[in-house]
Amino acid sequence: MAGQKPYYITTPIYYVNDVPHIGHAYTTLACDVLARFMRLDGRDVKFLTGTDEHGQKVEKSAQVAGVDPQTFTDRVSQNFRDLVGAMNYTNDDFIRTTEPRHIEACQALWRVLAEKGEIYLGSYAGWYAVRDEAFYGEDELTTTPTGRKLAPSGAECEWVEEPSYFFRLSAWQDRLLKFYEDNPDFILPPGKRNEVMAFVKSGLRDLSVSRTTFNWGVPVPDDEQHIMYVWLDALTNYITALGYPNTEAGGDYAKYWPADLHMVGKDILRFHAVYWPAFLMAAGLEPPKRVFAHGWWTIEGQKMSKSLGNVVAPDALISTYGLDPTRYFLLREVPFGNDGDFSRRAMVNRLNGDLANDYGNLVQRVLSMIQKNCAAKVPEAGAFTEADQKLLGAAGALLDTVRRELTVQAFHKAIEAIWGVIGDANRYVDEQAPWALRKTDPARMGTVLYVLAETIRRLAILTQPLMPDASAKILDQLAVPAEQRGFDRLAEGQALASGTPLAPPQGVFPRFVEEAGN
């Protein structure tokens, strides 16, 4: 069945030497909204997130904490599991790179690459940034007045010399460029695609894929003096979760691979858009269909940093503003793919403007009028006027618009389209004035309120991926059964049944009132 086409979406796996912040919440939220949307649209979804637990940076963090790396990762990985519950994510799996299934998958991929002659033993001498877990060429570095070498990210680099296995990345330059040309939507947004292509065209060097100076990682098969470079290890998680190396028909790999979307922050695009497809193609495996690199958040105009003390924790946002308003703000405030700034003022404006005044007020006043004037039942609808048909038509066209925008991860445009219809509905209320019709034409009042209730039903079904709890409350108030909330219920001929009893309405989006002194 076409509607059941599988959809596989992943977040990056998060470094466990970090504490979850607004950036982590943002990436996984975008994936959660897509996963929920696709499920409601009849797709068979696999949604993966998890934690990246190997590498020199993690080993050093464990030493600073005075515990062994496994104890450290067990403790800190839990913070990211807790974020899943706090943000109401619906991931189907949570992977940790210290799990036996992942060690097995990494070593299996290594063996395939080695058998195909894509990996060879040499020695590495060059600049390495522990913070980025990345190697850099001399031409990529800047030198401070004190002689420190800094990567483009600002991370300090150190000179490393050690035996190393290398992946023949240089041999993949032309094949990668052809792949990008043949698959123009592989990297989004388009500006990021241009950056990657420029990087590849500038020349690729073979990539060091093992280390010997520390041991917290996946052992290289048949040479346990080496551990795998953390990015070869980390990227493999996307196929580990599908049961790799089992690629047989009937398994998850055969069902879900290639991934429909890897969602990443722009700082790790190179690993996902250059190294990962090269590793996969070298192993005879298909690359993912898309890598989307989103922007970064600043806080009140400043870069988020521990030293400034301005790191925004998701649980602080949720406790202050509520879960669904937080989810709404993060995906509504800036065009997805761009950098964005979090400010309290912008958050409060969205909560009180878009949610309380526009959406919440529409729902509350329509359902209150039905409660008072239509015997607390879905009203009877008479013949629809041109104005009625126009509003219902706008609501009916929304699914195609939202689907089209989310196909290219344009969350802000999808939300704008929904809010466009919310605006249409509020204007329709004012123009039709059902409170006046109550005295002059009660039958017409019933039709107007029916049109509005049906429009709200459609809006609430479509806002479920973004604001699941609030949307459920609205659909509960319209007495829409849980099994009638999929996108199939937006098809022609599907609508509210007149005469359905409705419970007294409850406010869904309260106004946010700042405490005195804030």
XYZ file of C-alpha atoms in Angstrom:
518
model
C 0.000 0.000 0.000
C 1.498 3.340 -1.066
C 0.481 5.063 2.162
C 2.470 2.535 4.187
C 5.787 3.362 2.510
C 8.461 3.207 5.242
C 10.015 6.420 6.521
C 13.303 6.375 8.444
C 14.427 9.526 10.239
C 17.374 10.060 12.572
C 18.807 12.686 14.850
C 22.558 12.931 15.256
C 23.683 10.926 18.251
C 24.596 13.345 20.998
C 27.964 13.529 22.723
C 27.624 12.404 26.328
C 30.133 14.919 27.649
C 27.473 17.569 27.102
C 24.328 18.462 29.045
C 21.151 18.628 26.932
C 20.371 22.193 25.882
C 18.017 24.022 23.524
C 20.089 22.967 20.480
C 19.702 19.261 21.250
C 15.989 19.738 21.946
C 15.566 21.591 18.635
C 17.123 18.904 16.447
C 15.166 16.046 17.991
C 11.963 18.097 18.015
C 12.192 18.645 14.264
C 12.547 14.889 13.793
C 9.697 14.167 16.199
C 7.329 16.492 14.316
C 8.223 14.791 11.026
C 7.855 11.316 12.550
C 4.444 12.165 14.013
C 3.333 13.758 10.744
C 4.357 10.729 8.693
C 2.595 8.311 11.064
C -0.611 10.363 10.882
C -0.182 10.334 7.094
C -0.219 6.532 7.087
C 3.538 5.927 6.825
C 5.436 3.148 8.617
C 7.955 5.220 10.606
C 11.260 4.378 12.278
C 12.585 7.306 14.352
C 16.029 6.979 15.934
C 17.983 9.045 18.428
C 20.720 8.213 20.905
C 24.124 9.016 22.343
C 27.687 8.993 21.034
C 29.820 7.615 23.844
C 33.324 6.952 22.508
C 36.374 9.059 21.741
C 39.159 10.953 23.397
C 36.902 13.809 24.481
C 34.637 11.436 26.421
C 37.608 9.626 27.946
C 39.054 12.935 29.187
C 35.690 14.055 30.585
C 35.414 10.792 32.522
C 38.909 11.324 33.953
C 37.956 14.835 35.072
C 34.809 13.399 36.701
C 36.953 10.789 38.482
C 35.100 7.754 37.097
C 35.693 5.144 34.404
C 34.307 5.959 30.929
C 31.491 3.382 31.058
C 30.192 4.685 34.393
C 30.436 8.224 33.039
C 28.553 7.426 29.849
C 25.873 5.446 31.694
C 25.178 8.467 33.855
C 25.274 11.178 31.212
C 23.455 9.221 28.501
C 20.500 9.116 30.879
C 20.215 12.915 30.615
C 19.372 12.510 26.931
C 16.867 9.747 27.667
C 15.241 12.095 30.170
C 14.993 14.762 27.450
C 12.921 12.329 25.356
C 10.271 12.172 28.066
C 10.424 15.863 28.913
C 9.877 16.964 25.285
C 7.325 14.215 24.495
C 9.382 12.717 21.665
C 8.161 9.519 20.006
C 11.418 7.867 18.951
C 11.185 4.138 18.277
C 14.731 3.378 19.394
C 17.460 4.966 21.508
C 20.921 3.803 20.562
C 24.115 3.970 22.599
C 27.430 3.393 20.845
C 28.654 1.325 23.804
C 26.013 -1.350 23.129
C 27.157 -4.793 21.879
C 24.941 -4.504 18.768
C 26.819 -1.361 17.795
C 30.289 -2.813 18.349
C 29.260 -5.725 16.102
C 27.943 -3.436 13.344
C 31.038 -1.189 13.373
C 33.409 -4.127 13.143
C 31.333 -5.703 10.370
C 31.459 -2.480 8.336
C 35.218 -2.202 8.929
C 35.772 -5.746 7.670
C 33.826 -5.041 4.481
C 35.820 -1.861 3.834
C 39.093 -3.691 4.514
C 38.147 -6.615 2.246
C 37.359 -4.177 -0.573
C 40.763 -2.520 -0.193
C 39.270 0.775 1.018
C 41.318 0.796 4.256
C 45.110 0.562 4.553
C 47.666 0.845 7.376
C 49.959 3.875 7.454
C 50.960 6.521 9.949
C 49.343 9.840 10.742
C 51.042 13.127 11.467
C 48.875 16.204 11.617
C 46.582 18.514 13.525
C 43.735 17.089 15.607
C 41.047 18.886 17.631
C 39.898 16.793 20.563
C 36.802 18.942 21.062
C 35.642 18.371 17.477
C 37.039 14.824 17.254
C 38.280 15.974 13.835
C 41.499 16.211 11.835
C 42.388 19.490 10.104
C 44.830 20.533 7.413
C 47.364 23.280 8.097
C 45.518 25.522 5.621
C 42.328 25.288 7.706
C 43.928 26.532 10.933
C 44.475 29.974 12.393
C 47.344 30.762 14.734
C 46.791 32.905 17.838
C 49.371 35.501 18.991
C 50.507 32.963 21.614
C 51.069 30.290 18.961
C 48.002 28.128 19.654
C 46.475 26.485 16.583
C 42.715 26.836 16.243
C 40.317 24.901 14.025
C 37.591 26.755 12.058
C 35.264 25.901 14.959
C 37.566 27.671 17.438
C 38.649 24.370 19.002
C 42.305 24.102 19.954
C 44.315 21.663 17.837
C 47.245 19.512 18.880
C 49.897 17.852 16.746
C 49.421 14.085 16.608
C 51.808 11.444 15.287
C 50.847 7.768 15.485
C 50.262 4.639 13.400
C 46.870 4.797 11.749
C 44.606 3.009 9.362
C 43.384 5.228 6.531
C 40.208 5.215 4.464
C 40.842 5.982 0.768
C 38.663 9.101 0.795
C 40.729 10.760 -1.965
C 39.524 8.079 -4.396
C 35.919 9.117 -3.814
C 36.130 12.778 -4.810
C 34.734 12.431 -8.346
C 32.187 9.813 -7.335
C 30.901 12.014 -4.502
C 30.575 15.011 -6.814
C 28.646 12.898 -9.314
C 26.425 11.656 -6.495
C 25.660 15.250 -5.438
C 24.910 16.209 -9.051
C 22.623 13.213 -9.513
C 20.855 13.858 -6.188
C 20.432 17.640 -5.899
C 18.262 17.356 -2.774
C 20.703 15.095 -0.919
C 21.961 18.095 1.075
C 19.571 20.805 2.275
C 19.304 23.726 2.585
C 20.844 24.573 -0.820
C 23.483 26.879 0.647
C 24.896 23.991 2.663
C 25.012 21.844 -0.473
C 27.155 24.480 -2.129
C 29.527 24.520 0.858
C 29.980 20.741 0.757
C 30.556 20.650 -2.981
C 33.161 23.412 -2.690
C 34.920 21.453 0.050
C 34.997 18.252 -2.015
C 36.115 20.072 -5.170
C 39.027 21.601 -3.234
C 40.502 18.097 -2.929
C 40.032 15.201 -0.531
C 42.823 13.578 1.461
C 42.696 10.029 2.743
C 41.078 9.964 6.170
C 42.701 8.585 9.321
C 40.183 6.109 10.721
C 41.949 4.660 13.742
C 43.803 5.835 16.840
C 46.347 4.221 19.168
C 46.930 6.929 21.794
C 43.790 6.125 23.799
C 41.547 3.092 24.062
C 37.975 4.239 24.691
C 36.339 3.127 21.457
C 35.483 0.208 19.191
C 38.493 -2.105 18.718
C 39.669 -2.478 15.124
C 39.073 -6.094 14.038
C 42.270 -8.191 14.065
C 44.381 -5.304 15.395
C 43.310 -4.367 18.890
C 46.126 -1.879 19.342
C 43.900 0.402 17.288
C 40.448 1.728 18.035
C 38.153 3.136 15.367
C 38.072 6.863 14.690
C 35.035 8.109 16.560
C 33.207 9.340 13.437
C 33.390 5.997 11.619
C 32.036 4.494 14.829
C 29.377 7.165 15.383
C 27.972 7.324 11.860
C 27.479 3.561 11.788
C 24.768 3.924 14.457
C 22.225 4.681 11.730
C 22.550 1.172 10.318
C 23.258 -0.539 13.659
C 19.709 0.357 14.681
C 18.411 -1.476 11.592
C 20.187 -4.710 12.478
C 23.266 -4.331 10.260
C 25.162 -6.472 9.260
C 21.910 -8.357 8.575
C 20.791 -6.884 5.244
C 18.529 -9.785 4.285
C 14.959 -9.295 3.070
C 12.466 -9.203 5.929
C 14.783 -7.338 8.319
C 14.716 -3.701 9.333
C 17.721 -2.812 7.166
C 15.990 -4.055 4.020
C 12.786 -2.347 5.103
C 14.038 1.118 6.158
C 17.411 1.730 4.510
C 18.368 4.081 2.920
C 17.324 6.611 5.557
C 14.902 9.238 4.323
C 16.498 11.917 6.463
C 19.512 12.459 8.703
C 18.867 15.673 10.660
C 22.099 17.320 11.832
C 23.482 20.610 13.111
C 25.508 22.531 10.551
C 28.755 21.905 12.471
C 28.700 18.179 11.655
C 27.524 18.406 8.052
C 30.897 17.420 6.562
C 30.934 14.100 8.415
C 27.411 13.234 7.243
C 27.540 14.574 3.691
C 31.127 13.610 2.730
C 32.533 10.853 4.940
C 29.323 8.900 5.519
C 28.200 8.469 1.886
C 31.797 7.623 0.966
C 31.997 4.939 3.679
C 28.670 3.477 2.586
C 29.323 3.474 -1.146
C 32.781 2.013 -0.540
C 31.105 -0.819 1.369
C 28.594 -1.383 -1.435
C 25.727 0.131 0.578
C 23.307 2.881 -0.449
C 23.804 6.396 0.941
C 20.922 8.100 2.773
C 18.395 10.066 0.748
C 18.942 13.375 2.531
C 21.072 15.184 5.085
C 19.532 18.410 6.396
C 21.806 20.814 8.295
C 19.940 23.246 10.509
C 21.267 26.416 12.126
C 22.346 27.312 15.643
C 20.568 29.180 18.418
C 21.928 32.251 20.121
C 20.484 33.434 23.434
C 19.324 37.053 23.672
C 21.756 37.851 20.845
C 24.750 36.091 22.411
C 26.429 32.808 21.554
C 25.319 30.098 23.971
C 28.184 29.088 26.259
C 28.765 27.653 29.710
C 31.202 30.460 30.546
C 28.508 33.093 29.903
C 26.035 31.065 31.930
C 23.366 31.507 29.262
C 22.824 27.879 28.259
C 19.066 27.322 28.040
C 17.958 23.958 29.408
C 14.800 22.522 27.819
C 13.278 21.656 31.200
C 13.567 25.311 32.251
C 11.612 26.382 29.158
C 8.970 23.726 29.742
C 8.496 24.615 33.422
C 8.205 28.320 32.567
C 6.191 28.327 29.345
C 4.688 24.848 29.003
C 5.652 21.935 26.768
C 3.565 22.538 23.652
C 4.241 26.301 23.595
C 7.973 25.495 23.782
C 7.654 23.027 20.900
C 5.705 25.609 18.899
C 8.146 28.451 19.481
C 11.264 26.487 18.555
C 9.954 25.525 15.113
C 7.987 28.703 14.407
C 10.399 31.451 15.331
C 13.004 31.159 12.561
C 13.114 29.703 9.037
C 14.366 26.159 9.523
C 17.957 25.925 8.342
C 18.809 29.459 9.464
C 20.394 30.499 12.734
C 17.923 31.748 15.323
C 17.892 33.789 18.490
C 16.031 32.832 21.628
C 14.674 35.735 23.649
C 12.106 35.809 26.426
C 10.300 38.654 24.672
C 9.958 36.695 21.405
C 8.772 33.625 23.334
C 6.103 35.572 25.242
C 4.962 37.313 22.043
C 4.479 33.968 20.294
C 2.655 32.474 23.286
C 0.296 35.380 23.758
C -0.073 36.321 20.098
C -0.095 33.158 18.002
C -1.300 30.700 20.636
C -3.515 32.519 23.140
C -4.950 35.319 20.977
C -5.160 33.583 17.587
C -5.581 29.815 17.973
C -6.719 29.555 21.590
C -9.212 32.400 21.367
C -10.702 30.980 18.152
C -11.307 27.606 19.789
C -12.597 29.047 23.054
C -15.085 31.507 21.619
C -16.481 29.133 18.989
C -16.951 26.247 21.430
C -18.403 28.599 24.066
C -20.973 29.910 21.568
C -21.908 26.333 20.601
C -22.209 25.412 24.278
C -24.528 28.333 24.994
C -26.565 28.547 21.806
C -26.647 25.061 20.242
C -27.665 22.906 23.213
C -23.994 21.902 23.709
C -24.050 19.836 20.515
C -22.360 20.103 17.117
C -24.851 22.386 15.304
C -26.896 21.560 12.248
C -25.524 22.971 9.012
C -27.735 24.490 6.344
C -26.673 25.372 2.809
C -23.135 26.746 2.651
C -22.591 30.258 1.346
C -19.584 31.334 -0.676
C -17.892 32.565 2.531
C -18.489 29.190 4.208
C -17.080 27.276 1.260
C -14.072 29.564 1.071
C -13.079 28.880 4.707
C -13.759 25.148 4.452
C -11.821 25.049 1.185
C -8.825 26.779 2.790
C -8.895 24.303 5.677
C -9.307 21.415 3.239
C -6.275 22.478 1.197
C -3.987 22.648 4.214
C -2.852 19.015 4.299
C -1.352 19.169 0.804
C 0.403 22.443 1.632
C 1.807 21.203 4.948
C 2.894 17.912 3.383
C 4.704 19.745 0.593
C 6.546 22.060 3.002
C 7.546 19.306 5.413
C 8.884 17.230 2.522
C 11.685 19.817 2.313
C 11.793 20.434 6.092
C 10.279 23.928 5.792
C 8.623 23.751 9.216
C 8.122 27.521 9.462
C 6.253 27.614 6.140
C 4.025 24.704 7.158
C 3.169 26.470 10.420
C 2.585 29.775 8.607
C 0.113 28.021 6.311
C -1.818 26.625 9.278
C -1.851 30.009 10.993
C -3.050 31.572 7.762
C -6.238 29.515 8.059
C -6.495 30.336 11.787
C -6.435 34.002 10.726
C -9.070 33.328 8.054
C -11.293 31.652 10.662
C -10.974 34.541 13.119
C -11.881 37.042 10.381
C -14.831 34.829 9.376
C -16.129 34.911 12.960
C -15.981 38.690 13.002
C -17.595 39.030 9.568
C -20.406 36.511 10.178
C -21.070 37.724 13.758
C -22.877 34.596 15.013
C -23.772 36.425 18.259
C -25.949 38.776 16.173
C -27.374 35.939 14.054
C -28.587 34.273 17.254
C -31.401 36.836 17.317
C -31.975 37.427 13.611
C -31.315 34.028 11.971
C -30.629 31.150 14.403
C -30.401 28.598 11.572
C -27.693 30.638 9.863
C -25.897 30.983 13.206
C -25.854 27.185 13.448
C -24.317 26.877 9.987
C -21.630 29.456 10.772
C -20.714 27.706 14.020
C -20.688 24.344 12.260
C -18.278 25.685 9.621
C -16.050 27.021 12.395
C -16.155 23.809 14.431
C -15.270 21.746 11.360
C -12.423 24.146 10.524
C -11.107 23.811 14.096
C -11.295 20.002 13.813
C -9.104 20.127 10.721
C -6.677 22.565 12.311
C -6.385 20.444 15.456
C -5.679 17.290 13.444
C -2.930 19.103 11.539
C -1.333 20.657 14.640
C -0.990 17.256 16.352
C 2.615 16.654 15.233
C 3.721 20.034 16.571
C 1.578 20.329 19.711
C 0.261 16.854 20.513
C -1.189 17.545 23.971
C -2.915 20.823 23.096
C -4.302 19.364 19.868
C -5.625 16.340 21.752
C -7.433 18.642 24.192
C -9.083 20.497 21.309
C -10.116 17.260 19.589
C -11.441 15.931 22.914
C -13.614 19.048 23.206
C -14.962 18.365 19.718
C -15.694 14.751 20.777
C -13.472 13.371 17.992
C -12.586 9.769 18.934
C -8.892 8.889 19.194
C -9.119 6.543 16.201
C -10.510 9.340 14.008
C -7.532 11.731 14.254
C -5.361 10.506 11.381
C -4.934 12.475 8.178
C -7.267 10.063 6.414
C -10.021 11.905 8.343
C -9.197 15.084 6.408
C -10.418 13.508 3.168
C -13.528 14.716 1.407
C -16.702 13.432 3.015
C -15.140 13.305 6.487
C -16.580 15.898 8.860
C -18.129 16.473 12.275
C -21.525 14.844 12.787
C -24.256 17.323 13.703
C -25.909 16.548 17.029
C -22.780 15.143 18.669
C -22.830 16.214 22.351
C -19.915 18.419 23.421
C -18.520 18.887 26.917
C -18.089 22.427 28.312
C -15.001 24.005 26.703
C -11.743 24.459 28.605
C -9.054 26.971 27.689
C -6.092 25.352 25.915
C -3.568 28.184 25.569
C -3.570 30.461 28.617
C -1.899 33.847 28.267
C 1.575 34.046 29.737
C 1.741 36.751 32.385
C 5.252 37.697 33.431
C 5.809 38.047 37.140
C 6.428 41.538 38.435
C 10.085 42.464 38.228
C 10.773 40.326 35.123
